[in-house]
Short mmCIF file of C-alpha atoms in Angstrom, two decimals:
data_model
loop_
_atom_site.label_atom_id
_atom_site.label_comp_id
_atom_site.label_asym_id
_atom_site.label_seq_id
_atom_site.Cartn_x
_atom_site.Cartn_y
_atom_site.Cartn_z
CA MET A 1 175.49 54.81 132.81
CA SER A 2 179.01 55.65 134.27
CA HIS A 3 182.25 54.73 132.69
CA ARG A 4 182.95 53.16 136.08
CA THR A 5 180.85 50.19 135.03
CA LEU A 6 183.64 49.16 132.76
CA GLY A 7 186.11 48.62 135.59
CA ASN A 8 189.66 48.49 134.41
CA ASN A 9 188.66 49.18 130.74
CA LEU A 10 189.19 52.97 131.10
CA ASN A 11 192.85 53.27 130.09
CA GLU A 12 192.34 50.89 127.25
CA LEU A 13 189.20 52.68 126.06
CA ASP A 14 191.06 56.12 126.15
CA THR A 15 193.82 54.49 124.18
CA ALA A 16 191.43 53.18 121.59
CA LEU A 17 189.64 56.57 121.34
CA THR A 18 192.97 58.30 120.82
CA ASP A 19 193.73 55.97 117.96
CA ILE A 20 190.32 56.49 116.31
CA ASP A 21 190.70 60.30 116.73
CA GLY A 22 193.95 60.16 114.87
CA LEU A 23 192.44 58.36 111.95
CA GLN A 24 189.46 60.82 111.83
CA GLU A 25 191.77 63.77 112.09
CA ALA A 26 193.95 62.51 109.28
CA PHE A 27 190.74 62.00 107.18
CA HIS A 28 189.82 65.63 107.67
CA ALA A 29 193.33 66.93 107.13
CA LEU A 30 193.35 65.12 103.75
CA CYS A 31 190.04 66.91 102.81
CA ASP A 32 191.56 70.32 103.36
CA LYS A 33 192.77 71.80 100.08
CA GLN A 34 194.30 74.71 101.84
CA ARG A 35 197.11 72.53 103.29
CA LYS A 36 200.58 72.44 101.62
CA GLY A 37 201.17 68.74 101.46
CA ALA A 38 201.49 67.25 97.87
CA ILE A 39 199.27 64.40 98.84
CA VAL A 40 196.36 66.81 99.04
CA ARG A 41 196.77 67.93 95.53
CA ASP A 42 197.00 64.38 94.12
CA ASP A 43 193.22 63.75 93.82
CA ALA A 44 193.54 60.04 93.01
CA VAL A 45 195.82 59.23 95.99
CA ALA A 46 194.03 61.56 98.33
CA LYS A 47 190.65 59.86 97.49
CA LYS A 48 192.10 56.39 97.89
CA VAL A 49 193.82 57.31 101.21
CA ARG A 50 190.73 58.96 102.58
CA ARG A 51 188.72 55.81 101.79
CA GLN A 52 191.11 53.69 103.58
CA LEU A 53 191.36 55.98 106.65
CA ALA A 54 187.55 55.81 106.97
CA ALA A 55 187.61 51.95 106.68
CA GLY A 56 190.38 51.89 109.27
CA ALA A 57 188.34 53.91 111.75
CA ASP A 58 185.26 51.80 111.26
CA THR A 59 187.30 48.51 111.47
CA TYR A 60 189.04 49.73 114.58
CA ALA A 61 185.78 50.80 116.36
CA ALA A 62 183.95 47.53 115.30
CA THR A 63 186.90 45.47 116.69
CA VAL A 64 186.71 47.27 120.01
CA MET A 65 182.98 46.77 120.15
CA SER A 66 183.18 43.10 119.68
CA SER A 67 185.33 42.57 122.88
CA SER A 68 184.16 39.44 124.57
CA ARG A 69 181.91 39.99 127.57
CA GLY A 70 182.71 43.67 127.26
CA GLU A 71 186.25 43.18 128.55
CA LEU A 72 188.52 45.65 126.74
CA ASP A 73 192.18 45.09 127.36
CA MET A 74 195.34 45.93 125.52
CA LYS A 75 195.27 42.58 123.59
CA ARG A 76 192.03 43.77 122.12
CA VAL A 77 193.36 47.27 121.41
CA ARG A 78 196.35 45.66 119.52
CA LYS A 79 193.93 43.50 117.58
CA ALA A 80 191.96 46.67 116.70
CA ARG A 81 195.17 48.30 115.50
CA SER A 82 196.14 45.41 113.46
CA ALA A 83 192.77 45.09 111.88
CA ALA A 84 192.68 48.74 111.04
CA LEU A 85 196.28 48.71 109.45
CA ASP A 86 195.19 45.60 107.30
CA VAL A 87 192.59 47.87 105.49
CA MET A 88 194.94 50.81 105.00
CA PRO A 89 197.83 49.82 102.89
CA ALA A 90 197.92 53.15 100.91
CA ALA A 91 197.63 55.18 104.08
CA ARG A 92 200.48 53.15 105.72
CA LYS A 93 202.68 53.85 102.54
CA HIS A 94 202.03 57.53 102.90
CA GLN A 95 202.28 57.63 106.70
CA LYS A 96 204.93 60.31 106.93
CA ARG A 97 203.30 62.56 104.43
CA LEU A 98 200.07 62.21 106.34
CA SER A 99 201.61 62.99 109.63
CA ALA A 100 203.26 66.11 108.13
CA LEU A 101 199.79 67.13 106.73
CA VAL A 102 198.14 66.71 110.15
CA GLU A 103 200.78 68.64 111.91
CA GLU A 104 200.24 71.72 109.57
CA ARG A 105 197.10 72.44 111.60
CA ARG A 106 195.85 70.31 114.37
CA LEU A 107 192.09 69.77 114.57
CA SER A 108 190.28 68.99 117.73
CA ALA A 109 186.87 67.31 117.97
CA PRO A 110 186.12 66.79 121.70
CA GLU A 111 182.44 66.53 121.20
CA HIS A 112 182.79 63.72 118.73
CA ARG A 113 185.25 62.07 121.12
CA ALA A 114 182.83 62.38 124.01
CA ASP A 115 179.93 60.90 121.87
CA LEU A 116 182.10 58.06 120.59
CA THR A 117 183.03 57.23 124.23
CA ARG A 118 179.38 57.02 124.99
CA LEU A 119 178.61 54.63 121.98
CA LEU A 120 181.48 52.39 122.59
CA THR A 121 180.72 52.20 126.28
CA LEU A 122 177.14 51.31 125.52
CA SER A 123 178.30 48.37 123.31
CA LEU A 124 180.80 47.10 125.85
CA HIS A 125 178.24 47.47 128.71
CA CYS A 126 175.65 45.67 126.66
CA ARG A 127 178.04 42.70 126.24
CA THR A 128 178.68 42.56 129.92
CA ALA A 129 175.02 42.60 130.66
CA LEU A 130 174.29 39.90 128.14
CA SER A 131 177.12 37.71 129.48
CA THR A 132 175.86 38.17 133.06
CA LEU A 133 172.19 37.43 132.20
CA ALA A 134 172.56 34.65 129.57
CA PRO A 135 172.95 31.79 132.12
CA THR A 136 169.77 32.60 134.02
CA VAL A 137 167.27 33.08 131.07
CA ASP A 138 166.19 31.34 127.81
CA ARG A 139 169.57 31.19 126.01
CA ARG A 140 168.25 31.14 122.46
CA ALA A 141 165.91 34.10 123.01
CA ALA A 142 168.72 36.09 124.84
CA ASP A 143 171.21 35.38 122.01
CA ALA A 144 168.74 36.37 119.34
CA LEU A 145 167.66 39.65 120.91
CA GLY A 146 171.10 40.46 122.32
CA ASN A 147 172.76 39.95 118.94
CA LYS A 148 170.15 42.35 117.45
CA VAL A 149 170.99 44.98 120.04
CA LEU A 150 174.71 44.67 119.42
CA VAL A 151 174.58 44.59 115.68
CA GLU A 152 172.36 47.76 115.69
CA LEU A 153 174.68 49.47 118.09
CA ARG A 154 177.61 48.72 115.94
CA GLY A 155 175.70 50.10 112.92
CA ALA A 156 174.81 53.27 114.84
CA THR A 157 178.30 53.82 115.79
CA LEU A 158 179.76 53.42 112.40
CA LEU A 159 177.02 55.77 111.07
CA TYR A 160 178.13 58.22 113.63
CA LEU A 161 181.77 57.96 112.55
CA SER A 162 180.75 58.43 108.96
CA ALA A 163 178.62 61.45 109.71
CA ALA A 164 181.38 62.88 111.82
CA ARG A 165 183.77 62.66 108.93
CA GLU A 166 181.40 64.87 106.98
CA ALA A 167 181.26 67.38 109.79
CA ALA A 168 184.53 69.22 109.21
CA ASP A 169 183.85 71.80 111.94
CA GLY A 170 183.76 69.16 114.70
CA ASN A 171 180.17 70.02 115.64
CA SER A 172 178.26 67.04 116.99
CA GLY A 173 174.79 68.05 115.88
CA THR A 174 174.77 66.26 112.58
CA PRO A 175 176.36 62.93 113.59
CA ARG A 176 174.07 62.85 116.57
CA ALA A 177 171.00 63.44 114.39
CA ALA A 178 172.22 60.63 112.14
CA VAL A 179 171.84 58.00 114.78
CA VAL A 180 169.34 59.26 117.32
CA GLU A 181 166.39 57.35 115.73
CA HIS A 182 168.52 54.20 115.58
CA LEU A 183 169.13 54.57 119.26
CA LYS A 184 165.37 54.79 119.94
CA ARG A 185 164.85 51.43 118.05
CA ILE A 186 167.75 49.81 119.81
CA GLU A 187 166.17 50.84 123.16
CA ALA A 188 163.09 48.90 122.24
CA HIS A 189 165.09 45.71 121.59
CA ALA A 190 167.18 46.29 124.77
CA ILE A 191 163.84 46.46 126.68
CA GLU A 192 162.91 43.06 125.34
CA VAL A 193 166.27 41.72 126.53
CA ALA A 194 165.79 43.19 130.07
CA ASN A 195 162.27 41.60 130.17
CA LEU A 196 163.68 38.15 129.82
CA ALA A 197 164.88 38.32 133.33
CA PRO A 198 162.80 36.44 135.87
CA PRO A 199 160.83 38.31 138.53
CA ALA A 200 163.03 39.73 141.29
CA ASP A 201 161.55 37.53 143.98
CA VAL A 202 162.78 34.32 142.27
CA THR A 203 166.28 35.45 141.24
CA GLY A 204 169.65 34.68 142.62
CA ALA A 205 172.47 37.14 142.83
CA GLU A 206 173.81 36.38 139.31
CA SER A 207 170.33 36.72 137.72
CA SER A 208 169.67 40.00 139.70
CA MET A 209 173.11 41.38 138.44
CA GLY A 210 172.27 40.52 134.87
CA ALA A 211 168.80 42.11 135.19
CA SER A 212 170.26 45.24 136.77
CA LEU A 213 172.96 45.63 134.07
CA SER A 214 170.31 45.08 131.34
CA ARG A 215 168.23 47.84 132.84
CA ASP A 216 171.22 50.03 132.93
CA VAL A 217 171.67 49.59 129.17
CA VAL A 218 168.02 50.56 128.58
CA ALA A 219 168.38 53.69 130.64
CA ALA A 220 171.57 54.64 129.04
CA LEU A 221 170.15 54.10 125.57
CA HIS A 222 167.14 56.25 126.41
CA GLN A 223 169.10 59.00 128.01
CA THR A 224 171.51 59.17 125.09
CA ALA A 225 168.59 59.50 122.55
CA VAL A 226 167.02 62.23 124.77
CA ASP A 227 170.23 64.05 125.04
CA TRP A 228 170.96 63.86 121.28
CA HIS A 229 167.58 64.74 119.94
CA SER A 230 167.59 68.19 118.25
CA PRO A 231 164.77 69.38 116.17
CA GLU A 232 167.04 71.80 114.44
CA PHE A 233 168.72 69.05 112.53
CA ASP A 234 166.73 67.19 109.81
CA PHE A 235 169.33 64.63 108.88
CA ASP A 236 169.22 62.71 105.61
CA VAL A 237 171.21 59.53 106.03
CA SER A 238 171.69 59.26 102.20
CA LYS A 239 173.99 62.21 102.41
CA VAL A 240 176.47 60.44 104.50
CA ALA A 241 179.56 59.48 102.31
CA GLN A 242 180.04 55.67 102.21
#
């Protein structure tokens, strides 16, 4: 599935990813006891702010993924920012100290960003597919199955973010391993959604588009699970910090 399927969402998605990157980077900086900032040495404050930064990143991502019909615009980005700030009062209070801490040594995690791009794109594309397919199929069945896919995709994305916060070296192996089995299960539910579409010979243009988009979601989920499967990682989800 190409990012082009999201049309004009690309700039907004890039902005959202940069915001989430910043929250994740601040979390990692606050875990680094080698940094000079006093906030690192205040265990109680550091723990509280880390917890809020994690909640902020999760809240931001969840808000982006809930974009109606998969349409991500700056209004949604602003809503995600506001929602994240609401759960980070201590982090906001120490914003200048956090910024100085981050600037001591910048961290880059391009693999995490690429993977998160893939997961957020999957959720947005799924919403687009469901919105297009819904008028042409059994609405209750589509809502029930579609909601299951969306909820589980959100759960997989938040689990990835949590595992990425534990992977201080920026390596994608552990967070990918954390979610790959979830993606396989989500694929099975996505197949059920795609199977709701009527046969090709009795569909109109709208139904055909919905069916095509639904199949795209299935293919993207399958390819992501294949790409991310690595036998060298035996991931124990219970080890991910909550």
